[in-house]
């Protein structure tokens, strides 16, 4: 089965005014779609065309040399964006932040939710060029890191420079914010907190912690 682009889990205007509908439509329908198309193109006619996107990303080393970079960028892009859409939702849907075991783990790792937000935002602002900021489960606790391009922490430290099971990822490519925020990446990140779906992040945290 080739990889496929799933519809956005909500209408493109759902995240307004924090993330505008036009950005969502182009980001999903053009950018994300292109990662899916290009990953399938690279794998067409090979046994790897049967792999899931998670398998492709976690076992990059098994992909032949002449296809590895295309898979790294495009399967990575597919997995990252699939997670990104799910990690967001209408403002207020999560009633103001993480709760329960996730809130406890954030406080334990970073001191407070505010300190976590500052450190995460700094990872996003500090990523030079295009990439992602991540909250990952690493050896049973939470950590923040960032990756370049479409690398994912599941690719491992030697490839992505960051490792662990991601439970929240923030796209800091200009295509994620330029129409509304132009060069103001920090403003985009500040606004993005309003639409994080903490219920979903909690679910991923529970899965990563028990997995
Ligand atoms: Mn993107």
Coordinates of N, CA and C and ligand atoms in Angstrom, one line a residue:
X1 N 0.8 -1.2 0.0 CA 0.0 0.0 0.0 C 0.9 1.3 0.0
X2 N 0.7 2.1 -1.0 CA 1.5 3.4 -1.0 C 1.0 4.2 0.2
X3 N 1.8 5.1 0.6 CA 1.5 6.1 1.7 C 0.3 6.9 1.1
X4 N -0.6 7.4 2.0 CA -1.6 8.2 1.6 C -1.9 9.4 2.5
X5 N -2.3 10.5 1.9 CA -2.6 11.7 2.6 C -4.0 11.7 3.2
X6 N -4.1 11.7 4.5 CA -5.4 11.7 5.2 C -5.9 13.2 5.2
X7 N -7.2 13.3 5.2 CA -7.8 14.7 5.3 C -7.4 15.4 6.6
X8 N -7.4 16.7 6.6 CA -7.2 17.4 7.9 C -8.3 16.9 8.9
X9 N -7.9 16.7 10.1 CA -8.9 16.2 11.1 C -10.0 17.2 11.5
X10 N -9.9 18.4 10.9 CA -10.9 19.5 11.2 C -10.9 20.4 10.0
X11 N -11.8 21.3 10.0 CA -11.9 22.3 8.9 C -10.7 23.2 9.0
X12 N -10.2 23.7 7.8 CA -9.0 24.5 7.8 C -9.1 25.8 8.6
X13 N -10.3 26.3 8.8 CA -10.5 27.6 9.6 C -10.6 27.4 11.1
X14 N -10.5 26.1 11.5 CA -10.7 25.8 12.9 C -9.7 26.5 13.8
X15 N -8.4 26.7 13.3 CA -7.4 27.2 14.2 C -7.3 28.8 14.2
X16 N -8.2 29.4 13.4 CA -8.2 30.9 13.3 C -8.5 31.4 14.7
X17 N -8.0 32.6 15.1 CA -7.1 33.4 14.3 C -5.7 33.1 14.4
X18 N -5.4 32.1 15.2 CA -4.0 31.8 15.5 C -3.2 31.2 14.3
X19 N -3.8 30.3 13.6 CA -3.3 29.8 12.3 C -4.4 30.0 11.3
X20 N -4.1 30.7 10.2 CA -5.1 31.0 9.3 C -5.5 29.9 8.3
X21 N -6.7 29.9 7.8 CA -7.2 28.9 7.0 C -6.4 28.7 5.7
X22 N -5.9 29.8 5.1 CA -5.2 29.7 3.9 C -3.9 28.9 4.1
X23 N -3.2 29.3 5.2 CA -2.0 28.6 5.5 C -2.2 27.1 5.7
X24 N -3.3 26.8 6.4 CA -3.6 25.3 6.7 C -3.9 24.6 5.3
X25 N -4.7 25.3 4.5 CA -5.1 24.6 3.2 C -3.8 24.4 2.3
X26 N -3.0 25.3 2.2 CA -1.8 25.2 1.4 C -0.8 24.2 2.1
X27 N -0.6 24.3 3.4 CA 0.3 23.5 4.1 C 0.0 22.0 4.0
X28 N -1.3 21.7 4.2 CA -1.8 20.3 4.1 C -1.9 19.9 2.6
X29 N -2.6 20.7 1.8 CA -2.9 20.2 0.5 C -1.8 20.3 -0.6
X30 N -0.8 21.1 -0.3 CA 0.3 21.2 -1.2 C 1.6 20.7 -0.6
X31 N 2.0 21.2 0.5 CA 3.3 20.8 1.1 C 3.2 19.3 1.6
X32 N 2.3 19.0 2.5 CA 2.2 17.7 3.0 C 1.9 16.7 1.9
X33 N 1.0 17.1 1.0 CA 0.7 16.2 -0.2 C 2.0 15.9 -1.0
X34 N 2.8 16.9 -1.2 CA 4.1 16.6 -1.9 C 5.0 15.6 -1.3
X35 N 5.1 15.7 0.1 CA 5.9 14.7 0.8 C 5.4 13.3 0.5
X36 N 4.1 13.1 0.5 CA 3.5 11.8 0.3 C 3.8 11.3 -1.1
X37 N 3.5 12.2 -2.1 CA 3.8 11.9 -3.5 C 5.2 11.5 -3.7
X38 N 6.1 12.3 -3.2 CA 7.6 12.1 -3.4 C 8.1 10.8 -2.7
X39 N 7.6 10.5 -1.5 CA 8.0 9.3 -0.8 C 7.5 8.1 -1.7
X40 N 6.3 8.1 -2.1 CA 5.8 7.0 -2.9 C 6.6 6.9 -4.2
X41 N 6.9 8.0 -4.8 CA 7.7 7.9 -6.1 C 9.1 7.3 -5.8
X42 N 9.7 7.6 -4.7 CA 11.0 7.1 -4.4 C 10.9 5.6 -4.2
X43 N 9.8 5.1 -3.6 CA 9.7 3.7 -3.2 C 9.0 2.8 -4.2
X44 N 8.5 3.4 -5.2 CA 7.7 2.7 -6.2 C 8.5 1.5 -6.7
X45 N 7.8 0.3 -6.8 CA 8.5 -0.9 -7.3 C 9.5 -1.6 -6.4
X46 N 9.6 -1.1 -5.2 CA 10.5 -1.7 -4.2 C 9.7 -2.4 -3.1
X47 N 10.3 -3.3 -2.3 CA 9.7 -3.9 -1.2 C 9.3 -2.8 -0.1
X48 N 10.0 -1.7 -0.1 CA 9.8 -0.7 0.9 C 8.5 0.0 0.7
X49 N 7.9 -0.1 -0.5 CA 6.6 0.5 -0.8 C 5.5 -0.1 0.1
X50 N 5.8 -1.3 0.7 CA 4.8 -1.9 1.6 C 5.0 -1.5 3.1
X51 N 6.0 -0.8 3.4 CA 6.3 -0.4 4.8 C 5.4 0.7 5.2
X52 N 5.1 0.8 6.5 CA 4.4 1.9 7.0 C 5.3 3.1 7.1
X53 N 4.8 4.3 7.3 CA 5.6 5.5 7.4 C 6.5 5.4 8.7
X54 N 5.9 4.8 9.8 CA 6.7 4.6 11.0 C 7.9 3.7 10.7
X55 N 7.7 2.6 10.0 CA 8.8 1.7 9.7 C 9.9 2.4 8.9
X56 N 9.4 3.2 7.9 CA 10.4 3.9 7.0 C 11.3 4.8 7.8
X57 N 10.6 5.5 8.8 CA 11.3 6.6 9.5 C 12.2 5.9 10.6
X58 N 11.8 4.8 11.2 CA 12.6 4.2 12.3 C 13.7 3.3 11.8
X59 N 13.5 2.9 10.5 CA 14.5 1.9 10.0 C 15.2 2.5 8.7
X60 N 15.5 3.8 8.7 CA 16.1 4.5 7.6 C 17.4 3.8 7.1
X61 N 18.1 3.2 8.1 CA 19.4 2.6 7.7 C 19.2 1.4 6.8
X62 N 18.0 0.8 6.7 CA 17.8 -0.3 5.8 C 17.4 0.1 4.4
X63 N 17.2 1.4 4.2 CA 16.8 1.8 2.9 C 18.1 2.0 2.0
X64 N 18.0 1.5 0.8 CA 19.2 1.6 -0.1 C 19.7 3.1 -0.2
X65 N 21.0 3.2 -0.3 CA 21.7 4.5 -0.3 C 21.0 5.5 -1.3
X66 N 20.7 5.0 -2.5 CA 20.2 5.9 -3.5 C 18.8 6.4 -3.2
X67 N 18.1 5.8 -2.2 CA 16.8 6.3 -1.9 C 16.6 6.8 -0.5
X68 N 17.7 6.7 0.3 CA 17.6 7.0 1.7 C 17.3 8.5 1.9
X69 N 17.9 9.4 1.2 CA 17.7 10.8 1.4 C 16.3 11.2 1.1
X70 N 15.7 10.6 0.0 CA 14.4 10.9 -0.4 C 13.4 10.4 0.6
X71 N 13.7 9.3 1.2 CA 12.8 8.7 2.2 C 12.9 9.5 3.5
X72 N 14.1 9.9 3.9 CA 14.4 10.7 5.1 C 13.5 12.0 5.0
X73 N 13.6 12.7 3.9 CA 12.9 14.0 3.8 C 11.4 13.8 3.6
X74 N 11.0 12.8 2.8 CA 9.6 12.8 2.4 C 8.7 11.9 3.3
X75 N 9.2 10.7 3.7 CA 8.5 9.9 4.7 C 8.6 10.7 6.1
X76 N 9.7 11.3 6.3 CA 9.8 12.2 7.5 C 8.8 13.3 7.5
X77 N 8.7 13.9 6.4 CA 7.7 15.0 6.2 C 6.3 14.5 6.4
X78 N 6.0 13.3 5.9 CA 4.7 12.8 6.0 C 4.3 12.5 7.5
X79 N 5.2 11.8 8.1 CA 5.0 11.4 9.6 C 4.9 12.7 10.4
X80 N 5.8 13.6 10.2 CA 5.8 14.9 11.0 C 4.5 15.6 10.9
X81 N 4.0 15.8 9.6 CA 2.8 16.6 9.4 C 1.6 15.8 9.9
X82 N 1.5 14.5 9.7 CA 0.4 13.8 10.2 C 0.2 14.0 11.7
X83 N 1.3 13.9 12.4 CA 1.3 14.2 13.8 C 0.9 15.6 14.2
X84 N 1.4 16.5 13.4 CA 1.2 18.0 13.6 C -0.3 18.3 13.5
X85 N -1.0 17.8 12.5 CA -2.4 18.2 12.4 C -3.2 17.6 13.6
X86 N -2.8 16.4 14.0 CA -3.5 15.8 15.1 C -3.2 16.5 16.4
X87 N -2.1 17.2 16.5 CA -1.7 17.8 17.8 C -2.3 19.1 18.0
X88 N -3.1 19.6 17.0 CA -3.8 20.9 17.2 C -5.3 20.7 17.1
X89 N -6.0 21.7 17.6 CA -7.5 21.7 17.6 C -8.0 23.1 18.0
X90 N -9.3 23.2 18.0 CA -9.9 24.5 18.3 C -9.4 25.1 19.6
X91 N -9.2 26.4 19.6 CA -8.8 27.0 20.9 C -9.7 26.7 22.0
X92 N -9.2 26.3 23.1 CA -10.0 26.1 24.3 C -10.5 24.6 24.4
X93 N -10.3 23.8 23.4 CA -10.7 22.4 23.4 C -10.1 21.6 24.5
X94 N -8.8 22.0 24.9 CA -8.1 21.3 25.9 C -8.2 22.0 27.2
X95 N -9.0 23.1 27.3 CA -9.2 23.8 28.6 C -7.9 24.2 29.3
X96 N -7.0 24.8 28.5 CA -5.9 25.5 29.2 C -4.7 24.6 29.7
X97 N -4.3 23.7 28.9 CA -3.0 23.1 29.2 C -3.1 21.6 29.6
X98 N -1.9 21.0 29.7 CA -1.9 19.6 30.1 C -2.4 19.3 31.5
X99 N -2.8 18.1 31.7 CA -3.4 17.7 33.0 C -2.8 16.3 33.3
X100 N -3.0 15.9 34.6 CA -2.7 14.5 35.0 C -1.3 14.2 34.9
X101 N -1.0 12.9 34.5 CA 0.4 12.4 34.4 C 1.3 13.3 33.5
X102 N 0.7 13.8 32.4 CA 1.6 14.6 31.5 C 2.0 15.9 32.2
X103 N 1.0 16.6 32.9 CA 1.3 17.8 33.6 C 2.4 17.5 34.7
X104 N 2.3 16.4 35.4 CA 3.2 16.0 36.4 C 4.6 15.8 35.8
X105 N 4.7 15.1 34.6 CA 6.0 14.9 34.0 C 6.6 16.2 33.5
X106 N 5.8 17.1 33.0 CA 6.3 18.4 32.6 C 6.9 19.2 33.7
X107 N 6.2 19.2 34.9 CA 6.7 19.9 36.0 C 8.0 19.2 36.5
X108 N 8.0 17.9 36.5 CA 9.2 17.2 37.0 C 10.4 17.5 36.1
X109 N 10.2 17.5 34.8 CA 11.3 17.7 33.9 C 11.8 19.2 33.7
X110 N 10.8 20.1 33.8 CA 11.2 21.5 33.5 C 10.9 22.5 34.6
X111 N 10.3 22.0 35.7 CA 10.0 22.9 36.8 C 8.6 23.4 36.8
X112 N 8.1 23.9 35.7 CA 6.8 24.4 35.6 C 6.3 24.4 34.1
X113 N 5.0 24.5 33.9 CA 4.5 24.6 32.5 C 5.1 25.8 31.8
X114 N 5.2 26.9 32.5 CA 5.8 28.1 31.9 C 7.2 27.9 31.5
X115 N 8.0 27.3 32.3 CA 9.4 27.0 32.0 C 9.5 26.1 30.8
X116 N 8.6 25.1 30.8 CA 8.6 24.2 29.6 C 8.3 25.0 28.3
X117 N 7.3 25.9 28.4 CA 6.9 26.6 27.2 C 8.1 27.5 26.7
X118 N 8.8 28.1 27.7 CA 9.9 29.0 27.3 C 11.0 28.2 26.6
X119 N 11.3 27.0 27.2 CA 12.4 26.2 26.6 C 12.0 25.6 25.2
X120 N 10.7 25.2 25.1 CA 10.2 24.7 23.8 C 10.2 25.8 22.8
X121 N 9.7 27.0 23.1 CA 9.7 28.1 22.2 C 11.2 28.4 21.8
X122 N 12.1 28.4 22.7 CA 13.5 28.7 22.4 C 14.0 27.7 21.4
X123 N 13.6 26.4 21.5 CA 14.1 25.4 20.6 C 13.6 25.7 19.2
X124 N 12.3 26.2 19.1 CA 11.8 26.5 17.8 C 12.4 27.7 17.2
X125 N 12.5 28.8 18.0 CA 13.1 30.0 17.5 C 14.6 29.8 17.1
X126 N 15.2 29.0 17.9 CA 16.7 28.8 17.7 C 17.1 27.9 16.6
X127 N 16.1 27.1 16.0 CA 16.4 26.2 14.9 C 16.7 27.1 13.7
X128 N 17.9 27.1 13.2 CA 18.3 27.9 12.1 C 17.7 27.3 10.8
X129 N 17.1 28.1 10.0 CA 16.5 27.6 8.7 C 15.2 26.8 9.0
X130 N 15.0 25.7 8.4 CA 13.8 24.9 8.5 C 13.9 23.7 9.4
X131 N 12.9 23.4 10.1 CA 12.9 22.3 11.0 C 11.8 22.2 12.0
X132 N 12.0 21.5 13.0 CA 10.9 21.2 14.0 C 11.5 21.3 15.4
X133 N 10.6 21.7 16.4 CA 10.9 21.6 17.8 C 10.0 20.4 18.3
X134 N 10.6 19.7 19.3 CA 10.0 18.5 19.7 C 10.0 18.3 21.3
X135 N 8.9 17.8 21.7 CA 8.8 17.3 23.1 C 8.8 15.7 23.0
X136 N 9.8 15.1 23.6 CA 10.0 13.7 23.4 C 10.0 13.0 24.8
X137 N 9.6 11.7 24.8 CA 9.8 10.8 25.9 C 11.2 10.1 25.6
X138 N 12.1 10.3 26.6 CA 13.4 9.8 26.4 C 13.8 9.1 27.7
X139 N 14.1 7.8 27.7 CA 14.4 7.1 28.9 C 13.5 7.4 30.1
X140 N 12.2 7.4 29.8 CA 11.2 7.5 30.8 C 10.9 8.9 31.3
X141 N 11.6 9.9 30.8 CA 11.3 11.3 31.1 C 11.1 12.2 29.9
X142 N 10.7 13.4 30.1 CA 10.5 14.3 29.0 C 11.7 15.1 28.7
X143 N 11.9 15.4 27.4 CA 13.0 16.3 27.0 C 12.6 17.1 25.8
X144 N 13.3 18.2 25.5 CA 13.0 19.1 24.4 C 14.2 19.0 23.5
X145 N 13.9 19.0 22.2 CA 15.0 19.0 21.2 C 14.5 19.6 19.9
X146 N 15.4 19.8 18.9 CA 14.9 20.2 17.6 C 15.6 19.5 16.5
X147 N 15.0 19.4 15.4 CA 15.6 18.7 14.2 C 15.6 19.6 13.0
X148 N 16.5 19.4 12.1 CA 16.5 20.1 10.8 C 15.6 19.5 9.8
X149 N 15.1 20.3 8.9 CA 14.4 19.8 7.7 C 13.2 19.0 8.2
X150 N 13.1 17.7 7.7 CA 11.9 16.8 8.1 C 12.4 15.7 9.0
X151 N 13.5 15.8 9.6 CA 14.0 14.8 10.5 C 13.1 14.6 11.7
X152 N 13.0 13.4 12.2 CA 12.1 13.1 13.3 C 12.9 12.4 14.4
X153 N 12.7 12.6 15.6 CA 13.5 12.0 16.7 C 13.5 10.5 16.6
X154 N 12.5 9.9 16.0 CA 12.5 8.4 15.8 C 13.6 7.9 14.9
X155 N 14.2 8.8 14.1 CA 15.4 8.5 13.3 C 16.6 8.2 14.1
X156 N 16.6 8.7 15.3 CA 17.7 8.5 16.2 C 18.7 9.6 16.2
X157 N 19.6 9.6 17.2 CA 20.5 10.7 17.5 C 21.5 10.9 16.3
X158 N 22.0 9.8 15.8 CA 23.1 9.9 14.8 C 22.5 10.5 13.5
X159 N 21.3 10.4 13.2 CA 20.7 11.0 12.0 C 20.0 12.3 12.3
X160 N 19.1 12.3 13.3 CA 18.3 13.5 13.6 C 19.0 14.5 14.5
X161 N 20.0 14.0 15.3 CA 20.6 14.8 16.3 C 19.7 15.0 17.5
X162 N 18.8 14.1 17.6 CA 17.7 14.2 18.7 C 17.1 12.9 18.7
X163 N 16.7 12.4 19.9 CA 16.1 11.0 19.9 C 15.1 10.9 21.0
X164 N 14.2 9.9 20.8 CA 13.1 9.7 21.7 C 11.8 9.5 21.0
X165 N 10.8 9.3 21.7 CA 9.4 9.1 21.1 C 8.7 10.5 21.2
X166 N 8.5 11.1 20.0 CA 7.9 12.4 20.0 C 6.4 12.4 20.5
X167 N 6.0 13.3 21.3 CA 4.6 13.4 21.7 C 4.1 14.8 21.3
X168 N 4.9 15.7 20.9 CA 4.5 17.0 20.4 C 5.6 17.6 19.5
X169 N 5.2 18.0 18.3 CA 6.1 18.6 17.4 C 5.6 19.9 16.8
X170 N 6.5 20.8 16.6 CA 6.1 22.1 16.1 C 6.9 22.4 14.8
X171 N 6.1 22.6 13.7 CA 6.7 22.9 12.4 C 7.2 24.4 12.4
X172 N 8.5 24.6 12.3 CA 9.0 26.0 12.2 C 9.5 26.3 10.8
X173 N 9.1 25.6 9.8 CA 9.4 26.0 8.4 C 8.6 27.2 8.1
X174 N 9.2 28.1 7.3 CA 8.4 29.3 7.0 C 7.1 29.1 6.4
X175 N 6.9 27.9 5.6 CA 5.6 27.7 5.0 C 4.5 27.5 6.1
X176 N 4.9 27.2 7.3 CA 3.9 27.0 8.4 C 3.3 28.3 8.9
X177 N 4.0 29.4 8.6 CA 3.6 30.7 9.2 C 3.7 31.9 8.4
X178 N 4.4 31.8 7.3 CA 4.8 33.1 6.6 C 3.7 34.0 6.1
X179 N 2.6 33.4 5.7 CA 1.4 34.2 5.1 C 0.9 35.1 6.2
X180 N 0.8 34.7 7.4 CA 0.2 35.5 8.5 C 1.3 36.2 9.3
X181 N 2.4 35.5 9.5 CA 3.4 36.1 10.5 C 4.7 36.6 9.8
X182 N 4.8 36.4 8.5 CA 6.0 36.8 7.8 C 7.3 36.2 8.5
X183 N 8.2 37.1 8.9 CA 9.4 36.6 9.5 C 9.3 36.4 11.0
X184 N 8.1 36.6 11.6 CA 8.0 36.7 13.0 C 7.7 35.3 13.6
X185 N 8.7 34.4 13.6 CA 8.5 33.1 14.0 C 8.1 33.0 15.5
X186 N 8.7 33.9 16.3 CA 8.4 33.8 17.7 C 6.9 34.2 18.0
X187 N 6.3 35.0 17.2 CA 4.9 35.4 17.3 C 4.0 34.2 16.9
X188 N 4.4 33.5 15.9 CA 3.7 32.3 15.4 C 3.7 31.2 16.6
X189 N 4.9 31.1 17.2 CA 5.0 30.1 18.3 C 4.1 30.5 19.4
X190 N 4.1 31.7 19.8 CA 3.3 32.2 20.9 C 1.8 32.0 20.6
X191 N 1.4 32.2 19.4 CA 0.0 32.0 19.0 C -0.4 30.5 19.0
X192 N 0.6 29.7 18.6 CA 0.4 28.2 18.4 C 0.0 27.6 19.7
X193 N 0.5 28.0 20.8 CA 0.1 27.4 22.1 C -1.4 27.4 22.3
X194 N -2.1 28.4 21.7 CA -3.5 28.5 21.9 C -4.3 27.3 21.2
X195 N -3.7 26.6 20.3 CA -4.4 25.6 19.6 C -3.8 24.2 19.8
X196 N -2.9 24.0 20.7 CA -2.3 22.7 21.0 C -3.4 21.8 21.7
X197 N -3.6 20.6 21.1 CA -4.6 19.7 21.6 C -3.9 18.8 22.7
X198 N -4.0 19.3 23.9 CA -3.3 18.6 25.0 C -3.9 17.2 25.3
X199 N -5.1 17.0 25.0 CA -5.7 15.7 25.2 C -5.0 14.7 24.3
X200 N -4.7 15.1 23.0 CA -4.0 14.2 22.1 C -2.6 14.0 22.6
X201 N -1.9 15.0 23.0 CA -0.6 14.9 23.5 C -0.5 14.0 24.7
X202 N -1.5 14.1 25.6 CA -1.6 13.2 26.8 C -1.7 11.7 26.3
X203 N -2.5 11.5 25.3 CA -2.7 10.1 24.8 C -1.3 9.6 24.3
X204 N -0.7 10.4 23.5 CA 0.7 10.0 23.0 C 1.7 9.8 24.1
X205 N 1.6 10.6 25.1 CA 2.5 10.5 26.3 C 2.2 9.1 27.0
X206 N 1.0 8.8 27.2 CA 0.7 7.5 27.8 C 1.2 6.4 27.0
X207 N 1.0 6.4 25.7 CA 1.4 5.3 24.8 C 3.0 5.2 24.9
X208 N 3.6 6.4 24.8 CA 5.1 6.4 24.8 C 5.7 5.9 26.1
X209 N 4.9 6.2 27.2 CA 5.4 5.8 28.5 C 5.2 4.3 28.8
X210 N 4.2 3.7 28.2 CA 3.9 2.3 28.5 C 4.5 1.4 27.4
X211 N 5.0 2.1 26.3 CA 5.4 1.3 25.1 C 6.8 0.8 25.2
Ligands
LIG1 MN1 5.4 21.9 7.1

